Coordinates of C-alpha atoms in Angstrom, one line a residue:
Chain O
M22 CA -99.5 73.5 83.6
S23 CA -96.0 73.4 84.8
P24 CA -93.3 72.4 82.3
D25 CA -92.3 69.3 84.1
T26 CA -95.8 67.8 83.9
I27 CA -95.7 64.6 81.9
I28 CA -99.3 63.4 82.1
Q29 CA -102.2 65.6 83.1
A30 CA -105.7 64.1 83.3
T31 CA -108.6 66.5 84.1
N32 CA -112.2 65.3 84.7
V33 CA -111.7 62.2 82.5
A34 CA -114.7 60.0 82.0
K35 CA -115.2 56.9 79.9
W36 CA -118.0 54.5 79.2
Y37 CA -118.2 51.0 77.7
G38 CA -121.7 51.2 76.3
A39 CA -123.9 52.2 79.2
F40 CA -121.3 51.2 81.8
Q41 CA -119.1 53.9 83.1
V42 CA -115.6 52.7 83.7
L43 CA -113.9 56.0 84.6
K44 CA -115.6 58.7 86.5
D45 CA -114.1 62.2 86.9
I46 CA -110.5 61.2 87.1
N47 CA -108.0 64.0 88.0
L48 CA -104.4 63.1 88.0
T49 CA -101.1 64.8 87.4
V50 CA -97.8 63.0 86.9
R51 CA -94.7 65.1 87.1
K52 CA -91.3 64.3 85.6
G53 CA -89.5 61.7 87.7
E54 CA -92.5 60.7 89.7
R55 CA -93.3 57.1 90.5
I56 CA -96.9 56.4 90.8
V57 CA -98.6 53.2 91.8
I58 CA -102.2 52.7 91.0
C59 CA -104.0 49.9 92.9
G60 CA -107.5 48.8 93.5
P61 CA -109.8 45.8 93.1
S62 CA -110.2 44.2 89.7
G63 CA -112.7 46.0 87.5
S64 CA -112.0 49.3 89.2
G65 CA -110.7 50.9 85.9
K66 CA -107.0 51.2 86.7
S67 CA -105.8 49.4 83.6
T68 CA -108.3 51.3 81.5
L69 CA -107.0 54.5 82.9
I70 CA -103.3 54.0 82.0
R71 CA -104.4 52.6 78.6
C72 CA -106.0 56.0 78.0
F73 CA -102.6 57.6 78.6
N74 CA -101.2 56.3 75.3
R75 CA -104.6 56.1 73.8
L76 CA -104.9 52.4 73.4
E77 CA -108.3 53.3 74.8
A78 CA -110.2 56.5 74.0
H79 CA -111.8 58.6 76.8
Q80 CA -115.0 60.4 76.1
E81 CA -115.0 63.3 78.5
G82 CA -112.3 65.5 80.0
D83 CA -108.8 66.1 78.9
I84 CA -105.7 64.1 78.9
T85 CA -102.4 65.8 78.1
V86 CA -99.3 63.7 77.6
T87 CA -95.9 65.3 77.2
G88 CA -97.6 68.5 76.2
V89 CA -99.9 67.0 73.5
V90 CA -103.6 66.9 74.1
L91 CA -105.1 63.5 73.3
H92 CA -108.4 63.7 71.3
D93 CA -110.4 61.9 68.7
K94 CA -109.2 63.8 65.7
M95 CA -105.5 63.2 66.3
R96 CA -103.6 62.7 63.1
N97 CA -100.6 61.5 64.8
V98 CA -101.1 59.5 67.9
A99 CA -97.8 57.8 67.0
S100 CA -95.8 60.9 68.1
V101 CA -97.3 60.6 71.6
R102 CA -97.0 56.8 71.7
R103 CA -93.3 56.9 70.9
N104 CA -92.7 59.0 74.0
V105 CA -94.7 56.7 76.2
G106 CA -93.4 53.2 76.9
M107 CA -95.8 50.5 77.9
V108 CA -95.3 47.1 79.5
F109 CA -98.2 44.6 79.4
Q110 CA -99.4 41.9 81.7
H111 CA -98.8 39.3 79.0
F112 CA -95.5 40.8 77.7
N113 CA -96.7 40.9 74.1
L114 CA -93.3 40.4 72.7
F115 CA -93.1 39.8 68.9
P116 CA -92.7 36.0 68.9
H117 CA -91.3 35.8 65.3
M118 CA -88.3 38.0 66.1
T119 CA -85.3 37.4 68.3
V120 CA -85.0 39.2 71.6
L121 CA -82.5 41.6 70.0
M122 CA -84.8 42.4 67.1
N123 CA -87.7 43.0 69.4
C124 CA -85.6 45.7 71.0
M125 CA -84.2 47.1 67.7
V126 CA -87.4 47.4 65.6
G127 CA -88.9 50.4 67.5
P128 CA -86.0 52.7 67.1
M129 CA -85.3 51.5 63.5
W130 CA -88.8 51.8 62.1
I131 CA -90.1 54.7 64.1
K132 CA -87.0 56.9 64.6
G133 CA -85.2 55.8 61.5
I134 CA -82.1 54.8 63.4
K135 CA -79.5 52.8 61.6
P136 CA -79.4 49.0 62.4
E137 CA -75.9 49.2 64.0
A138 CA -76.8 52.0 66.3
A139 CA -80.1 50.4 67.2
K140 CA -78.3 47.2 68.0
K141 CA -75.9 49.0 70.2
T142 CA -78.8 50.7 72.1
A143 CA -80.7 47.4 72.3
L144 CA -77.7 45.5 73.8
Q145 CA -77.1 48.3 76.2
F146 CA -80.7 48.1 77.5
L147 CA -80.6 44.3 77.5
E148 CA -77.6 44.6 79.7
R149 CA -79.6 47.0 81.9
V150 CA -82.3 44.4 82.5
R151 CA -79.5 41.8 82.9
I152 CA -80.1 39.4 80.0
P153 CA -77.6 40.4 77.2
D154 CA -76.7 36.7 76.8
Q155 CA -80.3 35.8 75.6
A156 CA -80.2 38.4 72.8
N157 CA -80.3 35.9 69.9
K158 CA -83.0 33.6 71.3
F159 CA -86.7 33.8 70.5
P160 CA -89.1 35.0 73.2
V161 CA -90.7 31.5 73.6
Q162 CA -87.3 30.2 74.7
L163 CA -87.2 32.5 77.7
S164 CA -88.9 32.2 81.1
G165 CA -91.8 34.6 81.9
G166 CA -89.6 36.8 84.0
Q167 CA -87.0 37.1 81.3
Q168 CA -89.7 37.8 78.7
Q169 CA -91.1 40.6 80.8
R170 CA -87.6 42.1 81.3
V171 CA -87.1 42.0 77.5
A172 CA -90.4 43.8 77.2
I173 CA -89.1 46.5 79.6
A174 CA -85.9 46.8 77.6
R175 CA -87.9 47.0 74.3
S176 CA -89.8 50.0 75.7
L177 CA -86.7 51.6 77.1
C178 CA -85.0 51.4 73.7
M179 CA -87.5 54.0 72.5
Q180 CA -86.2 56.3 75.3
P181 CA -89.7 57.3 76.4
A182 CA -90.5 60.2 78.7
V183 CA -92.7 58.0 80.8
M184 CA -93.2 54.2 81.3
L185 CA -96.6 52.7 81.9
F186 CA -96.8 49.3 83.6
D187 CA -100.0 47.4 83.3
E188 CA -99.9 44.7 86.0
P189 CA -96.4 43.6 84.8
T190 CA -96.1 40.8 87.3
S191 CA -99.6 39.3 87.4
A192 CA -98.9 36.6 84.8
L193 CA -95.6 35.5 86.3
D194 CA -94.7 32.6 88.6
P195 CA -94.0 33.8 92.1
E196 CA -90.3 33.2 91.8
M197 CA -90.0 35.4 88.8
V198 CA -92.0 38.3 90.2
S199 CA -89.0 39.6 92.2
E200 CA -86.6 39.7 89.2
V201 CA -89.0 41.9 87.3
L202 CA -89.7 44.1 90.4
E203 CA -86.0 44.5 90.9
T204 CA -85.6 45.7 87.3
M205 CA -88.5 48.2 87.9
T206 CA -87.0 49.3 91.1
S207 CA -83.6 50.0 89.6
L208 CA -85.4 51.9 86.8
A209 CA -87.2 54.0 89.4
R210 CA -83.9 54.8 91.1
D211 CA -82.5 56.1 87.9
G212 CA -85.2 58.7 87.8
M213 CA -87.6 57.2 85.2
T214 CA -91.1 58.6 85.3
M215 CA -93.3 55.6 86.0
V216 CA -97.0 54.8 86.3
C217 CA -97.6 51.3 87.6
V218 CA -100.8 49.4 87.9
T219 CA -99.8 46.6 90.3
H220 CA -100.9 44.5 93.3
E221 CA -97.3 44.4 94.6
M222 CA -97.7 46.4 97.7
G223 CA -94.1 45.8 98.8
F224 CA -93.0 47.5 95.6
A225 CA -95.4 50.3 96.1
R226 CA -94.1 50.9 99.6
A227 CA -90.5 50.9 98.6
V228 CA -90.6 52.8 95.3
A229 CA -93.7 54.9 94.9
D230 CA -93.9 58.6 95.5
R231 CA -97.7 58.4 95.5
V232 CA -100.1 55.5 95.8
I233 CA -103.5 56.0 94.1
F234 CA -106.4 53.8 95.1
M235 CA -109.2 53.3 92.6
N236 CA -112.6 51.8 93.1
S237 CA -115.4 51.5 90.5
G238 CA -113.9 54.0 88.1
Q239 CA -113.0 56.6 90.7
I240 CA -109.9 57.7 92.5
I241 CA -111.0 57.5 96.1
E242 CA -107.7 57.8 97.9
E243 CA -104.3 59.2 97.1
G244 CA -101.3 59.6 99.3
K245 CA -97.7 58.9 100.2
P246 CA -97.1 55.2 100.6
H247 CA -96.4 55.5 104.3
D248 CA -99.7 57.3 105.0
F249 CA -101.5 55.1 102.5
F250 CA -100.5 51.8 104.2
T251 CA -100.5 52.9 107.8
N252 CA -103.4 55.2 107.9
P253 CA -105.9 54.6 105.1
Q254 CA -108.8 57.0 105.2
H255 CA -111.5 55.4 103.1
E256 CA -113.4 52.3 104.2
R257 CA -113.0 50.6 100.8
T258 CA -109.2 51.1 101.0
K259 CA -109.1 49.6 104.5
L260 CA -111.0 46.6 103.3
F261 CA -108.8 46.2 100.2
L262 CA -105.6 46.5 102.2
S263 CA -106.8 44.1 104.8
Q264 CA -107.7 41.6 102.1
I265 CA -104.5 41.9 100.1
L266 CA -102.1 42.0 103.1
K267 CA -103.9 39.2 105.0
H268 CA -101.7 36.4 103.8
Chain Q
M23 CA -101.1 12.8 63.8
L24 CA -103.3 13.0 66.9
Y25 CA -101.6 13.3 70.3
P26 CA -101.1 9.6 71.0
D27 CA -101.9 8.0 74.4
T28 CA -99.0 6.4 76.2
V29 CA -101.1 3.3 76.9
E30 CA -100.2 0.5 74.5
S31 CA -103.3 -0.2 72.5
E32 CA -104.1 -3.6 71.0
V33 CA -103.7 -4.0 67.3
I34 CA -107.3 -4.1 66.0
V35 CA -106.5 -6.0 62.8
H36 CA -105.2 -9.0 64.9
K37 CA -108.4 -9.4 66.9
P38 CA -110.3 -12.6 66.0
W39 CA -113.7 -10.8 65.8
F40 CA -112.3 -8.2 63.5
I41 CA -110.7 -10.7 61.2
T42 CA -113.8 -12.9 61.1
A43 CA -116.0 -9.9 60.3
M44 CA -113.7 -8.7 57.6
F45 CA -113.5 -12.1 56.1
A46 CA -117.3 -12.5 56.1
A47 CA -117.9 -9.1 54.6
I48 CA -115.4 -9.7 51.8
L49 CA -116.7 -13.1 51.1
A50 CA -120.3 -11.8 50.9
C51 CA -119.3 -8.9 48.8
F52 CA -117.5 -11.0 46.1
L53 CA -120.2 -13.7 46.2
A54 CA -122.6 -11.0 45.2
L55 CA -120.3 -9.8 42.5
N56 CA -120.0 -12.5 39.9
L57 CA -116.3 -12.6 38.9
T58 CA -116.4 -15.8 37.0
G59 CA -116.3 -14.0 33.7
T60 CA -113.2 -11.9 34.5
T61 CA -109.4 -12.3 34.7
M62 CA -110.0 -13.6 38.2
G63 CA -112.0 -16.5 36.8
E64 CA -109.3 -17.3 34.2
L65 CA -106.7 -17.4 37.0
M66 CA -108.8 -19.8 38.9
R67 CA -109.3 -22.2 35.9
P68 CA -107.0 -25.0 37.3
V69 CA -109.2 -25.2 40.4
I70 CA -112.7 -24.6 39.2
G71 CA -112.5 -25.8 35.6
D72 CA -114.2 -23.7 32.9
P73 CA -115.2 -20.5 34.8
V74 CA -118.4 -20.0 32.9
Q75 CA -119.6 -23.5 33.6
S76 CA -118.5 -23.5 37.3
G77 CA -121.7 -21.9 38.6
F78 CA -122.0 -21.2 42.4
Y79 CA -119.0 -23.4 43.2
G80 CA -116.8 -21.2 41.0
R81 CA -118.2 -18.0 42.5
F82 CA -117.6 -19.3 46.0
A83 CA -114.1 -20.4 45.3
I84 CA -113.2 -17.1 43.8
A85 CA -114.7 -15.1 46.6
F86 CA -113.1 -17.4 49.2
T87 CA -109.7 -17.0 47.6
I88 CA -109.9 -13.2 47.5
A89 CA -111.1 -13.1 51.1
V90 CA -108.3 -15.3 52.3
I91 CA -105.6 -13.3 50.4
F92 CA -107.1 -10.0 51.6
C93 CA -107.3 -11.0 55.3
L94 CA -103.8 -12.6 55.3
N95 CA -102.5 -9.4 53.8
V96 CA -104.1 -7.2 56.4
V97 CA -103.0 -9.4 59.3
L98 CA -99.4 -9.5 58.0
I99 CA -99.2 -5.7 57.5
G100 CA -100.5 -5.4 61.1
F101 CA -97.2 -6.8 62.3
A102 CA -95.0 -4.2 60.4
P103 CA -93.8 -1.0 61.9
L104 CA -95.8 2.2 61.2
K105 CA -93.7 3.6 58.3
L106 CA -93.5 0.2 56.6
Q107 CA -97.3 -0.2 57.0
I108 CA -97.9 3.1 55.3
A109 CA -95.5 2.3 52.5
I110 CA -97.0 -1.1 51.8
V111 CA -100.6 0.1 51.8
W112 CA -99.7 2.9 49.5
L113 CA -98.0 0.5 47.1
E114 CA -100.9 -1.9 47.1
L115 CA -103.5 0.7 46.5
L116 CA -101.3 2.0 43.6
L117 CA -101.0 -1.4 42.1
L118 CA -104.8 -1.9 42.3
F119 CA -105.2 1.4 40.4
L120 CA -102.7 0.3 37.8
A121 CA -104.5 -3.0 37.5
F122 CA -107.8 -1.0 37.0
F123 CA -106.2 1.1 34.2
E124 CA -104.8 -2.1 32.7
T125 CA -108.4 -3.3 32.1
F126 CA -108.8 -0.4 29.5
H127 CA -106.1 -2.1 27.3
L128 CA -104.4 1.2 26.8
S129 CA -102.0 1.6 23.9
L130 CA -98.7 2.4 25.5
P131 CA -96.9 3.4 22.2
F132 CA -99.6 6.0 21.6
I133 CA -99.1 7.4 25.1
R134 CA -95.3 7.4 24.7
E135 CA -95.7 9.3 21.4
K136 CA -98.0 12.0 22.9
L137 CA -96.6 12.3 26.4
P138 CA -93.7 14.7 25.6
F139 CA -96.0 17.2 24.0
M140 CA -98.5 16.9 26.9
I141 CA -95.7 17.8 29.2
T142 CA -94.0 20.6 27.3
Q143 CA -97.2 22.2 26.3
G144 CA -99.9 21.0 28.7
V145 CA -98.1 20.7 32.0
V146 CA -96.1 23.9 31.4
T147 CA -99.2 25.9 30.6
T148 CA -101.2 24.5 33.5
L149 CA -98.3 25.3 35.9
Y150 CA -97.7 28.8 34.8
V151 CA -101.4 29.7 34.6
S152 CA -101.8 28.3 38.1
A153 CA -98.7 29.9 39.5
I154 CA -99.5 33.4 38.1
S155 CA -103.1 33.0 39.4
I156 CA -102.1 32.0 42.9
V157 CA -99.8 35.0 43.2
I158 CA -102.4 37.4 42.0
A159 CA -105.0 35.7 44.2
S160 CA -102.8 36.1 47.2
A161 CA -102.4 39.8 46.6
I162 CA -106.2 40.1 46.2
A163 CA -106.7 38.1 49.3
I164 CA -104.5 40.4 51.4
L165 CA -106.3 43.5 50.2
G166 CA -109.7 41.7 50.6
A167 CA -108.9 40.6 54.1
V168 CA -107.8 44.0 55.2
A169 CA -110.8 45.6 53.6
K170 CA -113.1 43.1 55.3
L171 CA -111.6 43.9 58.6
S172 CA -111.6 47.7 58.1
T173 CA -114.1 50.1 59.5
N174 CA -114.3 51.9 56.1
G175 CA -117.8 51.3 54.7
F176 CA -116.7 51.4 51.0
A177 CA -113.9 49.0 51.5
Y178 CA -116.0 46.6 53.5
A179 CA -118.9 46.7 51.1
I180 CA -116.7 46.2 48.0
A181 CA -114.9 43.3 49.7
T182 CA -118.0 41.5 50.9
F183 CA -119.7 42.0 47.5
Y184 CA -116.6 40.7 45.7
T185 CA -116.3 37.6 47.9
S186 CA -120.0 36.9 47.8
F187 CA -120.1 37.2 44.0
F188 CA -117.1 35.2 43.2
R189 CA -117.7 32.5 45.7
G190 CA -121.3 32.3 44.7
L191 CA -120.8 31.6 41.0
P192 CA -119.5 28.5 39.4
L193 CA -115.9 29.0 38.3
L194 CA -116.8 27.7 34.8
M195 CA -119.4 30.5 34.5
Q196 CA -116.8 33.1 35.6
V197 CA -114.4 31.9 32.9
Y198 CA -117.2 32.3 30.3
L199 CA -118.3 35.7 31.7
I200 CA -114.8 37.1 31.6
Y201 CA -113.8 35.7 28.2
L202 CA -117.1 36.4 26.5
G203 CA -118.4 39.3 28.6
L204 CA -115.4 41.6 28.7
P205 CA -115.3 42.1 24.9
Q206 CA -118.9 43.5 25.3
L207 CA -117.3 46.3 27.3
G208 CA -114.7 46.9 24.6
F209 CA -111.8 44.9 26.1
V210 CA -110.9 42.0 23.8
I211 CA -109.0 39.6 26.0
D212 CA -106.9 36.6 25.0
A213 CA -107.8 33.2 26.3
V214 CA -104.8 32.8 28.6
P215 CA -105.2 36.2 30.4
A216 CA -108.9 35.6 30.7
G217 CA -108.3 32.3 32.3
I218 CA -105.7 33.7 34.7
L219 CA -108.1 36.6 35.6
A220 CA -111.0 34.2 36.3
L221 CA -108.9 31.9 38.4
S222 CA -107.3 34.8 40.3
L223 CA -110.6 36.4 41.1
C224 CA -112.3 33.2 42.1
Y225 CA -109.5 32.0 44.3
G226 CA -108.8 35.5 45.6
A227 CA -112.3 35.4 47.0
Y228 CA -111.8 32.1 48.8
M229 CA -108.4 33.1 50.0
T230 CA -109.7 36.4 51.3
E231 CA -111.5 34.4 54.0
I232 CA -108.4 32.4 54.7
F233 CA -106.3 35.5 55.1
R234 CA -109.0 37.2 57.2
S235 CA -109.2 34.4 59.7
G236 CA -105.4 34.1 59.8
I237 CA -105.1 37.8 60.6
Q238 CA -107.8 37.6 63.2
S239 CA -106.1 34.6 64.8
I240 CA -103.3 36.9 66.0
D241 CA -103.5 37.9 69.6
R242 CA -104.8 41.5 70.3
G243 CA -101.8 42.1 72.4
Q244 CA -99.6 42.1 69.3
W245 CA -101.6 45.1 68.0
E246 CA -101.5 46.8 71.3
A247 CA -97.7 46.3 71.7
S248 CA -97.2 47.7 68.1
R249 CA -99.4 50.6 68.7
S250 CA -97.8 51.4 72.1
M251 CA -94.5 51.7 70.3
G252 CA -95.9 54.0 67.7
F253 CA -96.2 51.7 64.7
G254 CA -98.8 52.7 62.2
F255 CA -101.3 50.3 60.6
G256 CA -99.2 49.4 57.6
L257 CA -96.1 48.7 59.5
T258 CA -97.9 46.6 62.1
M259 CA -99.6 44.6 59.4
R260 CA -96.5 44.0 57.3
K261 CA -94.0 43.4 60.0
V262 CA -95.9 42.1 63.0
I263 CA -99.3 40.6 62.0
L264 CA -98.8 39.0 58.6
P265 CA -95.5 37.3 59.4
Q266 CA -97.3 35.6 62.4
A267 CA -100.4 34.9 60.4
L268 CA -98.5 33.2 57.6
P269 CA -98.1 29.8 59.4
V270 CA -101.8 29.9 59.9
I271 CA -102.5 30.9 56.3
I272 CA -100.1 28.6 54.5
P273 CA -101.7 25.2 55.0
P274 CA -105.1 26.2 53.6
T275 CA -103.4 28.3 50.9
G276 CA -101.4 25.2 49.8
N277 CA -104.8 23.4 49.6
Q278 CA -106.1 26.2 47.4
F279 CA -103.1 26.0 45.2
I280 CA -103.6 22.2 44.7
S281 CA -107.2 22.8 44.1
M282 CA -106.5 25.6 41.6
L283 CA -104.1 23.4 39.7
K284 CA -107.0 21.1 38.9
D285 CA -109.5 23.8 38.4
S286 CA -107.3 25.4 35.9
S287 CA -108.6 22.6 33.6
L288 CA -111.8 24.7 33.4
V289 CA -110.0 27.2 31.2
S290 CA -109.7 24.5 28.6
V291 CA -113.2 25.5 27.6
I292 CA -112.0 28.8 26.2
G293 CA -109.3 27.0 24.2
V294 CA -106.2 27.4 26.3
W295 CA -103.8 24.6 25.4
E296 CA -103.3 23.4 28.9
L297 CA -103.3 19.8 30.1
M298 CA -107.0 19.1 30.1
F299 CA -107.4 20.6 26.6
L300 CA -104.7 18.4 25.2
A301 CA -106.1 15.4 26.9
R302 CA -109.4 15.9 25.2
T303 CA -108.1 16.8 21.8
L304 CA -105.0 14.6 21.2
G305 CA -107.0 11.4 21.5
Q306 CA -109.9 12.5 19.4
K307 CA -108.6 11.7 16.0
T308 CA -107.9 8.1 16.7
F309 CA -110.6 7.6 19.4
Q310 CA -108.0 7.0 22.0
H311 CA -109.6 9.1 24.6
M312 CA -108.9 6.9 27.6
E313 CA -105.1 6.9 26.9
M314 CA -104.9 10.7 27.0
L315 CA -107.4 11.2 29.9
I316 CA -105.5 8.7 32.1
S317 CA -102.1 10.2 31.2
A318 CA -103.4 13.6 32.0
A319 CA -104.9 12.3 35.3
M320 CA -101.5 10.9 36.3
L321 CA -99.8 14.1 35.4
Y322 CA -102.2 16.1 37.5
W323 CA -101.7 13.7 40.3
I324 CA -97.9 13.9 40.1
M325 CA -98.1 17.7 40.2
S326 CA -100.3 17.6 43.2
I327 CA -98.0 15.3 45.0
C328 CA -95.1 17.6 44.3
L329 CA -97.1 20.5 45.7
E330 CA -98.1 18.5 48.8
L331 CA -94.4 17.9 49.5
I332 CA -93.5 21.5 49.0
Q333 CA -96.4 22.5 51.3
S334 CA -95.2 20.2 54.1
R335 CA -91.7 21.6 53.7
I336 CA -92.9 25.1 54.2
E337 CA -95.1 24.2 57.1
H338 CA -92.1 22.5 58.7
H339 CA -90.1 25.7 58.1
Y340 CA -92.6 27.9 59.9
A341 CA -93.1 25.4 62.8
R342 CA -89.5 26.1 63.8
S343 CA -90.0 29.4 65.7
K344 CA -92.6 27.6 67.9
V345 CA -90.2 24.9 69.0
R346 CA -88.9 25.4 72.5

């Protein structure tokens, strides 16, 4: 494994009861790479990235994240998780804390950073997602797009080695999708390693280094965005793209 | 209050059919109850003559008067704005209760003489026994809830056994079991600690369920977000889940506290000098039981009202972060 590998998955398989959600997944994410995973719903793409910070456990194969092998007997999953940022479909901000506190608690409680320093970092990242003026509001007072950008800032405050995005725009009004995508694009330009599960094909085309297409638990196609969109190989991919790009 | 419709609804108490039905019901009710021998009959003497001699005419006159007054009262209150309606009805019900107590011919000087001691000894004991118990019960409830939600077999078994046992036995029996049973094991325990222990254990069992459902009401996403940032179980629980569960937990916990305040009267059986104990003993010498029982009842009620007010203040406080 080369030193700049951030995530390596080999022969990963996972079952929910008798139902196999992931089948023989092989994937390598290198430092600075932007990967978009797409596919029909139920294809296992969310499950896959949730395995990368062990919100879900895989049953077979190996997943190595920032040099640590994820397995059942892990005493300290937290040490991996603090290096892996995650942005959820439903934001999952802490509703009882202000926006600023949402961004401060991670560094304060996990890294033991002093409140003043944490506040400085938090404000810096809120600036980065362009909402420093909302710092003292509560999440419910913000629009969906703003909440998602706070969620991105919250993850960035932990200064992760890789960011996982789990359908970050699926719960947003159409108007707010673009502001979140812009934030993600600018993050990508700054060289953040990103794995995004998304249906935003425009984003994939513009930003991704590789697009991965999953269907019923398998990676069935993988390629550069240009090749992927103009010359898909697999029948299922063609069908998916024709459906999603029809309108 | 329910979410009100914007359509103006008609006032039901002003509808002729409702008034007629109400009038008929009350008339029938008081015709059946013969009130000629009561204060009511005395008040009607100028109209019906000697109440005892008046027969059916007297009964009818009394029932008719009561029905007229009642209906007029309801119709008039129907015109008042909501807050005034609530205040008037409260006041009237209170006056009716006082009138009911009045019929016992209570000795007010006796009450006045005993009341200070009932407050300084009885109310204070009741309050501190309840307050200490609710604190311990809350602590037990958090532990119990976490244990009930855990995947640890021992913790789950102990917690479910505990809640099953203490919810399944009458509190009175628990008080006896602890006070009389623990000395069998070599721990001689005073009445007050025994009472506090019984109340804490019993209410801890009920509150375990409240805390458990409160914790479960929090969205899974909060756990996922916390985990994804590397928070451990304790940190997530203390800083993320419990603070959000509190607004869910507090209203039923307030209920439990009010209920405990009154159930603390059960520890009077082991001789703790709380309000109920004093109510039973102070009147015994002079056979003035009713005076003391009613005074104690009023004191319990006042304490409960105070707690209700405090509870609504706290609920109001927690509602703030949900306001847009």
